[in-house]
GROMACS .gro file of C-alpha atoms in nm:
model
  407
    1MET     CA    1  18.350  21.092  20.415
    2SER     CA    2  18.262  20.795  20.632
    3SER     CA    3  18.228  20.447  20.488
    4ASN     CA    4  17.858  20.437  20.577
    5GLY     CA    5  17.799  20.756  20.381
    6ALA     CA    6  17.984  20.611  20.082
    7ASP     CA    7  17.773  20.295  20.090
    8VAL     CA    8  17.452  20.497  20.098
    9SER     CA    9  17.571  20.708  19.805
   10VAL     CA   10  17.655  20.400  19.596
   11LYS     CA   11  17.317  20.242  19.670
   12GLU     CA   12  17.138  20.562  19.570
   13GLU     CA   13  17.331  20.577  19.243
   14ARG     CA   14  17.245  20.212  19.167
   15LYS     CA   15  16.881  20.273  19.247
   16THR     CA   16  16.876  20.579  19.025
   17SER     CA   17  17.042  20.383  18.742
   18GLU     CA   18  16.793  20.096  18.773
   19ASN     CA   19  16.502  20.337  18.768
   20GLU     CA   20  16.639  20.501  18.454
   21LYS     CA   21  16.682  20.160  18.285
   22SER     CA   22  16.332  20.044  18.376
   23SER     CA   23  16.191  20.374  18.256
   24SER     CA   24  16.383  20.342  17.930
   25THR     CA   25  16.269  19.980  17.886
   26ALA     CA   26  15.910  20.080  17.949
   27LYS     CA   27  15.938  20.357  17.692
   28MET     CA   28  16.083  20.110  17.436
   29SER     CA   29  15.843  19.824  17.512
   30GLY     CA   30  15.544  20.048  17.465
   31PRO     CA   31  15.614  20.119  17.095
   32MET     CA   32  15.723  19.758  17.037
   33GLN     CA   33  15.400  19.622  17.180
   34THR     CA   34  15.206  19.870  16.971
   35VAL     CA   35  15.391  19.762  16.655
   36ALA     CA   36  15.332  19.393  16.735
   37SER     CA   37  14.962  19.456  16.793
   38GLU     CA   38  14.932  19.651  16.469
   39THR     CA   39  15.116  19.374  16.278
   40ALA     CA   40  14.886  19.107  16.422
   41ALA     CA   41  14.582  19.316  16.335
   42ARG     CA   42  14.705  19.367  15.978
   43SER     CA   43  14.774  18.993  15.944
   44SER     CA   44  14.427  18.911  16.071
   45ASP     CA   45  14.273  19.160  15.829
   46ALA     CA   46  14.478  19.013  15.542
   47VAL     CA   47  14.358  18.662  15.627
   48ASP     CA   48  13.998  18.783  15.635
   49VAL     CA   49  14.042  18.951  15.297
   50LEU     CA   50  14.193  18.636  15.145
   51ALA     CA   51  13.913  18.424  15.291
   52ARG     CA   52  13.652  18.653  15.135
   53GLU     CA   53  13.833  18.645  14.801
   54ALA     CA   54  13.849  18.265  14.813
   55GLU     CA   55  13.477  18.246  14.889
   56ASN     CA   56  13.398  18.484  14.603
   57LEU     CA   57  13.610  18.277  14.366
   58ARG     CA   58  13.433  17.963  14.484
   59LYS     CA   59  13.095  18.121  14.407
   60LYS     CA   60  13.212  18.238  14.063
   61LEU     CA   61  13.345  17.889  13.989
   62GLU     CA   62  13.011  17.737  14.086
   63ILE     CA   63  12.832  17.981  13.854
   64GLU     CA   64  13.060  17.879  13.566
   65ARG     CA   65  12.999  17.513  13.645
   66GLN     CA   66  12.623  17.567  13.641
   67LYS     CA   67  12.650  17.717  13.292
   68LEU     CA   68  12.771  17.376  13.174
   69ASN     CA   69  12.495  17.202  13.368
   70ASP     CA   70  12.234  17.235  13.096
   71VAL     CA   71  12.086  16.890  13.154
   72SER     CA   72  12.115  16.626  13.425
   73ILE     CA   73  12.255  16.281  13.352
   74GLU     CA   74  11.917  16.126  13.437
   75GLN     CA   75  11.743  16.349  13.181
   76ALA     CA   76  12.002  16.267  12.916
   77ALA     CA   77  11.949  15.896  12.979
   78GLU     CA   78  11.567  15.901  12.975
   79LYS     CA   79  11.541  15.746  12.628
   80LEU     CA   80  11.793  15.471  12.698
   81GLU     CA   81  11.665  15.119  12.736
   82PRO     CA   82  11.691  14.990  13.094
   83LEU     CA   83  11.948  14.724  13.174
   84THR     CA   84  11.841  14.367  13.120
   85GLN     CA   85  11.885  14.096  13.379
   86LEU     CA   86  12.259  14.043  13.421
   87ASN     CA   87  12.260  13.695  13.578
   88ILE     CA   88  12.607  13.733  13.724
   89LYS     CA   89  12.717  13.410  13.887
   90GLN     CA   90  13.004  13.322  14.115
   91ARG     CA   91  13.257  13.116  13.917
   92ARG     CA   92  13.564  13.084  14.138
   93ILE     CA   93  13.657  13.118  14.506
   94LEU     CA   94  14.028  13.170  14.570
   95LYS     CA   95  14.124  13.049  14.917
   96GLY     CA   96  14.470  13.064  15.069
   97HIS     CA   97  14.506  13.376  15.280
   98ALA     CA   98  14.504  13.337  15.658
   99GLY     CA   99  14.406  13.699  15.718
  100LYS     CA  100  14.185  13.971  15.578
  101VAL     CA  101  14.242  14.025  15.207
  102LEU     CA  102  14.309  14.396  15.165
  103CYS     CA  103  14.380  14.442  14.794
  104MET     CA  104  14.380  14.265  14.457
  105ASP     CA  105  14.465  14.345  14.097
  106TRP     CA  106  14.415  14.182  13.759
  107CYS     CA  107  14.696  14.100  13.521
  108LEU     CA  108  14.649  14.231  13.167
  109ASP     CA  109  14.649  13.870  13.044
  110LYS     CA  110  14.296  13.851  13.195
  111ARG     CA  111  14.386  13.529  13.371
  112HIS     CA  112  14.614  13.601  13.666
  113ILE     CA  113  14.529  13.786  13.987
  114VAL     CA  114  14.754  13.919  14.262
  115SER     CA  115  14.624  13.969  14.616
  116SER     CA  116  14.766  14.095  14.945
  117SER     CA  117  14.644  14.051  15.299
  118GLN     CA  118  14.668  14.132  15.666
  119ASP     CA  119  14.881  13.823  15.730
  120GLY     CA  120  15.168  13.967  15.524
  121LYS     CA  121  15.114  13.730  15.231
  122VAL     CA  122  15.110  13.825  14.865
  123ILE     CA  123  14.969  13.554  14.637
  124VAL     CA  124  14.965  13.531  14.258
  125TRP     CA  125  14.671  13.320  14.139
  126ASP     CA  126  14.570  13.148  13.820
  127GLY     CA  127  14.213  13.272  13.805
  128PHE     CA  128  14.100  12.989  13.580
  129THR     CA  129  14.235  12.694  13.780
  130THR     CA  130  14.243  12.868  14.125
  131ASN     CA  131  14.603  12.746  14.166
  132LYS     CA  132  14.859  12.957  14.351
  133GLU     CA  133  15.155  13.028  14.125
  134HIS     CA  134  15.350  13.237  14.377
  135ALA     CA  135  15.310  13.290  14.752
  136LEU     CA  136  15.534  13.553  14.908
  137THR     CA  137  15.574  13.644  15.274
  138MET     CA  138  15.650  14.013  15.311
  139PRO     CA  139  15.848  14.159  15.605
  140THR     CA  140  15.538  14.340  15.734
  141THR     CA  141  15.177  14.261  15.813
  142TRP     CA  142  14.891  14.458  15.660
  143VAL     CA  143  15.014  14.458  15.301
  144MET     CA  144  14.760  14.718  15.198
  145ALA     CA  145  14.841  14.752  14.828
  146CYS     CA  146  14.944  14.535  14.535
  147ALA     CA  147  14.957  14.583  14.159
  148TYR     CA  148  15.050  14.392  13.845
  149SER     CA  149  15.293  14.551  13.600
  150PRO     CA  150  15.174  14.605  13.240
  151SER     CA  151  15.417  14.339  13.112
  152ALA     CA  152  15.301  14.087  13.374
  153GLN     CA  153  15.667  14.030  13.458
  154MET     CA  154  15.655  14.182  13.807
  155ILE     CA  155  15.429  14.291  14.090
  156ALA     CA  156  15.445  14.580  14.334
  157CYS     CA  157  15.325  14.566  14.694
  158GLY     CA  158  15.358  14.749  15.024
  159GLY     CA  159  15.187  14.854  15.343
  160LEU     CA  160  15.267  14.936  15.703
  161ASP     CA  161  15.644  14.928  15.643
  162ASN     CA  162  15.604  15.260  15.454
  163LYS     CA  163  15.766  15.100  15.148
  164CYS     CA  164  15.659  14.978  14.807
  165SER     CA  165  15.860  14.681  14.683
  166VAL     CA  166  15.884  14.533  14.335
  167VAL     CA  167  15.915  14.156  14.291
  168PRO     CA  168  16.005  14.006  13.948
  169LEU     CA  169  15.792  13.700  13.879
  170SER     CA  170  15.978  13.384  13.789
  171PHE     CA  171  15.976  13.021  13.896
  172ASP     CA  172  16.319  13.038  14.057
  173ASP     CA  173  16.370  12.884  14.399
  174ASP     CA  174  16.336  13.208  14.593
  175ILE     CA  175  16.204  13.510  14.406
  176LEU     CA  176  16.202  13.712  14.728
  177GLN     CA  177  16.579  13.743  14.695
  178LYS     CA  178  16.512  13.956  14.387
  179LYS     CA  179  16.271  14.185  14.572
  180ARG     CA  180  16.370  14.551  14.557
  181SER     CA  181  16.240  14.841  14.763
  182VAL     CA  182  16.147  15.115  14.518
  183ALA     CA  183  15.942  15.371  14.711
  184THR     CA  184  15.966  15.494  15.069
  185HIS     CA  185  15.713  15.723  15.235
  186THR     CA  186  15.709  15.872  15.585
  187SER     CA  187  15.387  15.688  15.669
  188TYR     CA  188  15.211  15.370  15.556
  189MET     CA  189  15.181  15.298  15.185
  190SER     CA  190  14.810  15.272  15.107
  191CYS     CA  191  14.792  15.225  14.729
  192CYS     CA  192  15.011  15.173  14.425
  193THR     CA  193  14.987  15.123  14.051
  194PHE     CA  194  15.224  15.113  13.757
  195LEU     CA  195  15.218  15.420  13.536
  196LYS     CA  196  15.203  15.339  13.163
  197SER     CA  197  15.500  15.099  13.179
  198ASP     CA  198  15.706  14.877  13.408
  199ASN     CA  199  15.950  15.166  13.460
  200LEU     CA  200  15.728  15.405  13.657
  201LEU     CA  201  15.543  15.339  13.981
  202LEU     CA  202  15.278  15.565  14.134
  203THR     CA  203  15.212  15.542  14.509
  204GLY     CA  204  14.983  15.702  14.766
  205SER     CA  205  15.048  15.719  15.138
  206GLY     CA  206  14.923  15.805  15.483
  207ASP     CA  207  15.168  16.095  15.478
  208SER     CA  208  14.915  16.283  15.259
  209THR     CA  209  15.129  16.265  14.945
  210CYS     CA  210  15.147  16.078  14.617
  211ALA     CA  211  15.471  16.016  14.431
  212ILE     CA  212  15.610  15.878  14.106
  213TRP     CA  213  15.919  15.657  14.131
  214ASP     CA  214  16.173  15.521  13.886
  215VAL     CA  215  16.157  15.144  13.929
  216GLU     CA  216  16.516  15.082  13.820
  217SER     CA  217  16.690  15.343  14.034
  218GLY     CA  218  16.436  15.380  14.314
  219GLN     CA  219  16.456  15.758  14.278
  220MET     CA  220  16.153  15.980  14.328
  221ILE     CA  221  16.068  16.155  14.001
  222GLN     CA  222  15.776  16.369  14.115
  223ASN     CA  223  15.603  16.437  14.445
  224PHE     CA  224  15.241  16.555  14.475
  225HIS     CA  225  15.131  16.764  14.774
  226GLY     CA  226  14.772  16.883  14.812
  227HIS     CA  227  14.577  16.650  15.037
  228VAL     CA  228  14.533  16.746  15.402
  229GLY     CA  229  14.471  16.389  15.515
  230ASP     CA  230  14.576  16.033  15.441
  231VAL     CA  231  14.564  15.930  15.075
  232PHE     CA  232  14.363  15.609  15.040
  233ALA     CA  233  14.321  15.560  14.665
  234ILE     CA  234  14.476  15.650  14.330
  235ASP     CA  235  14.394  15.563  13.970
  236VAL     CA  236  14.522  15.636  13.620
  237PRO     CA  237  14.315  15.644  13.299
  238LYS     CA  238  14.333  15.340  13.076
  239SER     CA  239  14.452  15.551  12.782
  240ASP     CA  240  14.830  15.558  12.742
  241THR     CA  241  14.814  15.916  12.616
  242GLY     CA  242  14.681  16.072  12.936
  243ASN     CA  243  14.900  16.281  13.163
  244ILE     CA  244  14.677  16.287  13.470
  245PHE     CA  245  14.588  16.071  13.764
  246ILE     CA  246  14.332  16.102  14.046
  247SER     CA  247  14.359  16.056  14.420
  248GLY     CA  248  14.123  16.056  14.716
  249GLY     CA  249  14.150  16.019  15.090
  250ALA     CA  250  14.060  16.119  15.442
  251ASP     CA  251  14.007  16.486  15.355
  252LYS     CA  252  13.690  16.387  15.161
  253HIS     CA  253  13.824  16.541  14.840
  254ALA     CA  254  13.918  16.394  14.503
  255LEU     CA  255  14.209  16.565  14.329
  256VAL     CA  256  14.318  16.550  13.965
  257TRP     CA  257  14.693  16.585  13.912
  258ASP     CA  258  14.907  16.680  13.614
  259ILE     CA  259  15.190  16.425  13.603
  260ARG     CA  260  15.419  16.660  13.412
  261THR     CA  261  15.401  16.957  13.648
  262GLY     CA  262  15.315  16.791  13.978
  263GLN     CA  263  15.027  17.036  14.024
  264CYS     CA  264  14.665  16.974  14.118
  265VAL     CA  265  14.457  17.083  13.818
  266GLN     CA  266  14.107  16.995  13.939
  267TYR     CA  267  13.948  16.961  14.281
  268PHE     CA  268  13.620  16.785  14.357
  269GLU     CA  269  13.421  16.784  14.678
  270GLY     CA  270  13.082  16.651  14.786
  271HIS     CA  271  13.147  16.348  15.002
  272GLU     CA  272  13.074  16.378  15.372
  273ALA     CA  273  13.335  16.125  15.487
  274ASP     CA  274  13.661  15.959  15.377
  275ILE     CA  275  13.699  15.862  15.011
  276ASN     CA  276  13.811  15.498  15.022
  277THR     CA  277  13.821  15.416  14.652
  278LEU     CA  278  13.799  15.573  14.308
  279ARG     CA  279  13.811  15.457  13.948
  280PHE     CA  280  13.826  15.620  13.606
  281HIS     CA  281  13.538  15.571  13.364
  282PRO     CA  282  13.655  15.372  13.058
  283ASN     CA  283  13.639  15.684  12.839
  284GLY     CA  284  13.876  15.869  13.073
  285ASP     CA  285  13.651  16.177  13.098
  286ALA     CA  286  13.490  16.092  13.432
  287PHE     CA  287  13.555  15.894  13.745
  288ALA     CA  288  13.360  15.733  14.028
  289THR     CA  289  13.434  15.748  14.399
  290GLY     CA  290  13.323  15.542  14.699
  291SER     CA  291  13.312  15.675  15.052
  292ASP     CA  292  13.250  15.603  15.419
  293ASP     CA  293  12.931  15.810  15.377
  294ALA     CA  294  12.777  15.502  15.205
  295SER     CA  295  12.756  15.671  14.865
  296CYS     CA  296  12.926  15.654  14.529
  297ARG     CA  297  12.957  15.965  14.317
  298LEU     CA  298  13.033  16.032  13.952
  299PHE     CA  299  13.246  16.335  13.863
  300ASP     CA  300  13.283  16.467  13.507
  301LEU     CA  301  13.620  16.622  13.423
  302ARG     CA  302  13.484  16.823  13.130
  303ALA     CA  303  13.190  16.969  13.322
  304ASP     CA  304  13.416  17.011  13.625
  305ARG     CA  305  13.143  16.894  13.860
  306GLN     CA  306  12.961  16.607  14.023
  307VAL     CA  307  12.696  16.464  13.791
  308CYS     CA  308  12.544  16.177  13.987
  309ILE     CA  309  12.511  16.025  14.336
  310TYR     CA  310  12.454  15.652  14.379
  311GLU     CA  311  12.297  15.593  14.718
  312LYS     CA  312  11.995  15.440  14.890
  313GLU     CA  313  11.846  15.518  15.230
  314SER     CA  314  11.863  15.149  15.321
  315VAL     CA  315  12.238  15.135  15.253
  316LEU     CA  316  12.430  15.260  15.556
  317PHE     CA  317  12.769  15.095  15.514
  318PRO     CA  318  13.093  15.232  15.365
  319VAL     CA  319  13.192  15.175  15.003
  320ASN     CA  320  13.539  15.020  14.979
  321GLY     CA  321  13.570  14.932  14.611
  322VAL     CA  322  13.428  15.059  14.280
  323ASP     CA  323  13.479  14.977  13.914
  324PHE     CA  324  13.299  15.007  13.580
  325SER     CA  325  13.196  14.753  13.322
  326LEU     CA  326  13.378  14.767  12.990
  327SER     CA  327  13.130  15.014  12.839
  328GLY     CA  328  13.092  15.216  13.158
  329ARG     CA  329  12.716  15.159  13.175
  330ILE     CA  330  12.743  14.951  13.494
  331LEU     CA  331  12.907  15.066  13.815
  332PHE     CA  332  12.998  14.795  14.064
  333ALA     CA  333  13.039  14.895  14.429
  334GLY     CA  334  13.165  14.677  14.713
  335TYR     CA  335  13.029  14.757  15.059
  336SER     CA  336  13.114  14.679  15.420
  337ASP     CA  337  12.781  14.493  15.450
  338TYR     CA  338  12.939  14.206  15.249
  339ARG     CA  339  12.748  14.286  14.928
  340VAL     CA  340  12.822  14.421  14.580
  341GLY     CA  341  12.581  14.680  14.450
  342VAL     CA  342  12.527  14.689  14.073
  343TRP     CA  343  12.427  15.037  13.958
  344ASP     CA  344  12.307  15.173  13.626
  345SER     CA  345  12.561  15.454  13.598
  346LEU     CA  346  12.347  15.659  13.356
  347LYS     CA  347  12.003  15.623  13.513
  348CYS     CA  348  12.157  15.646  13.862
  349VAL     CA  349  11.954  15.358  14.003
  350ARG     CA  350  12.062  15.032  14.163
  351HIS     CA  351  11.998  14.741  13.932
  352THR     CA  352  12.073  14.443  14.153
  353VAL     CA  353  12.280  14.318  14.447
  354LEU     CA  354  12.538  14.038  14.447
  355TYR     CA  355  12.590  13.818  14.752
  356GLY     CA  356  12.853  13.565  14.854
  357HIS     CA  357  13.110  13.721  15.086
  358GLU     CA  358  13.092  13.669  15.461
  359ASN     CA  359  13.270  13.987  15.568
  360ARG     CA  360  13.332  14.338  15.437
  361ILE     CA  361  13.447  14.376  15.077
  362SER     CA  362  13.781  14.556  15.070
  363CYS     CA  363  13.856  14.577  14.697
  364LEU     CA  364  13.674  14.522  14.368
  365ARG     CA  365  13.794  14.514  14.007
  366THR     CA  366  13.655  14.412  13.669
  367SER     CA  367  13.889  14.220  13.442
  368PRO     CA  368  14.074  14.414  13.168
  369ASP     CA  369  13.848  14.277  12.893
  370GLY     CA  370  13.527  14.316  13.094
  371THR     CA  371  13.454  13.944  13.114
  372ALA     CA  372  13.461  13.902  13.491
  373ILE     CA  373  13.443  14.083  13.822
  374CYS     CA  374  13.671  14.002  14.114
  375SER     CA  375  13.618  14.105  14.477
  376ALA     CA  376  13.848  14.071  14.780
  377SER     CA  377  13.713  14.050  15.131
  378TRP     CA  378  13.793  14.036  15.500
  379ASP     CA  379  13.652  13.682  15.491
  380CYS     CA  380  14.000  13.579  15.362
  381THR     CA  381  13.875  13.496  15.012
  382ILE     CA  382  13.879  13.639  14.661
  383ARG     CA  383  13.572  13.565  14.452
  384VAL     CA  384  13.537  13.582  14.075
  385GLY     CA  385  13.199  13.618  13.909
  386SER     CA  386  13.075  13.663  13.555
  387ARG     CA  387  12.761  13.695  13.352
  388LYS     CA  388  12.610  13.409  13.160
  389TYR     CA  389  12.605  13.539  12.805
  390GLY     CA  390  12.397  13.355  12.547
  391HIS     CA  391  12.456  12.992  12.638
  392GLU     CA  392  12.722  12.848  12.862
  393LEU     CA  393  13.013  12.704  12.668
  394HIS     CA  394  13.168  12.378  12.785
  395SER     CA  395  13.523  12.348  12.663
  396THR     CA  396  13.866  12.241  12.779
  397ASN     CA  397  13.978  12.596  12.698
  398HIS     CA  398  13.962  12.770  13.035
  399SER     CA  399  13.929  13.112  12.872
  400THR     CA  400  13.561  13.035  12.809
  401ASP     CA  401  13.492  12.999  13.180
  402PHE     CA  402  13.437  13.374  13.217
  403PHE     CA  403  13.150  13.545  13.040
  404ILE     CA  404  13.098  13.891  12.910
  405LEU     CA  405  12.984  14.165  13.151
  406HIS     CA  406  12.882  14.421  12.887
  407PRO     CA  407  12.710  14.657  12.878
   0.00000   0.00000   0.00000
């Protein structure tokens, strides 16, 4: 056989082999594609079924909630006497920050205040004398959160460095040398508070999680996943016996968490924009929220539903801080229009408006004994106000400079 004939024979064999392979591949790919298509179809059907089940469960849950909705909060409060004139006056202006004040917290001694700001400063104030007792420069700007420990022996603070640090308070030369980093998130640290004691720290973050940390070891004890957006606010009930906390954030939802299990046990919706702030009612059975949608809302844990909306058509600015009076009858709300709205929490009407700040209010808290209200603002100041109760007392005892805010 000639070489040319051999070459032609080899080429024909290769061509035949390639045709057989392609035919075999086509035969195999056909069933595989069919299986993949069927799997995708089944997955899509399963998702649709789960979505329908979730919607049915949502409707059933709403029906059960309505069974508990036998009377509205306004109807229940019809026979209550309206609030009298509060006459809340500005008593102190704390000046010292060179940037926007982002957060503040009261000490349980009802006298000291800690504040943090955009300029990276954390200041501990004597609220009676307006003196600065400590001024700390943190390694980051935008210190977005600060909190006093229950013992008043330390503070916690953090922000854009993704960390929450604890600083023991003493009058040593440099207390910053004693600063310890306790918590570390994967995004900015937006809020923090001590949990029942100086040993546990609760934090919320832009990484959509909350976490409990051991202050001594810096170890994470429990992590809480459930939000689908940045966490902006957390709060714990004032009772030491509670095992829950609440959180809210950019996903417009407020979640109630079981500290022991790390699970979300209640879920509240209703806001149309970010939840910037929230606060437990003094009785621990309800909480208020403030949002970018310019409204505050009251949610009842027992009824498992929203029971009141605090809003006015003329108010268009976000709510950045909320807190209750000692009895819970009054709800204070700090807005981006520089004002504090004073709401009757039971009759769901605005009682009065407080003025004084020259920029948006970023944080608002009533004192632990209900004698004063403190607001922090982007105007670089912290302002303390209180109600004139009976007659004004003139005394060298500074504790009489604040007056009762009840009811």
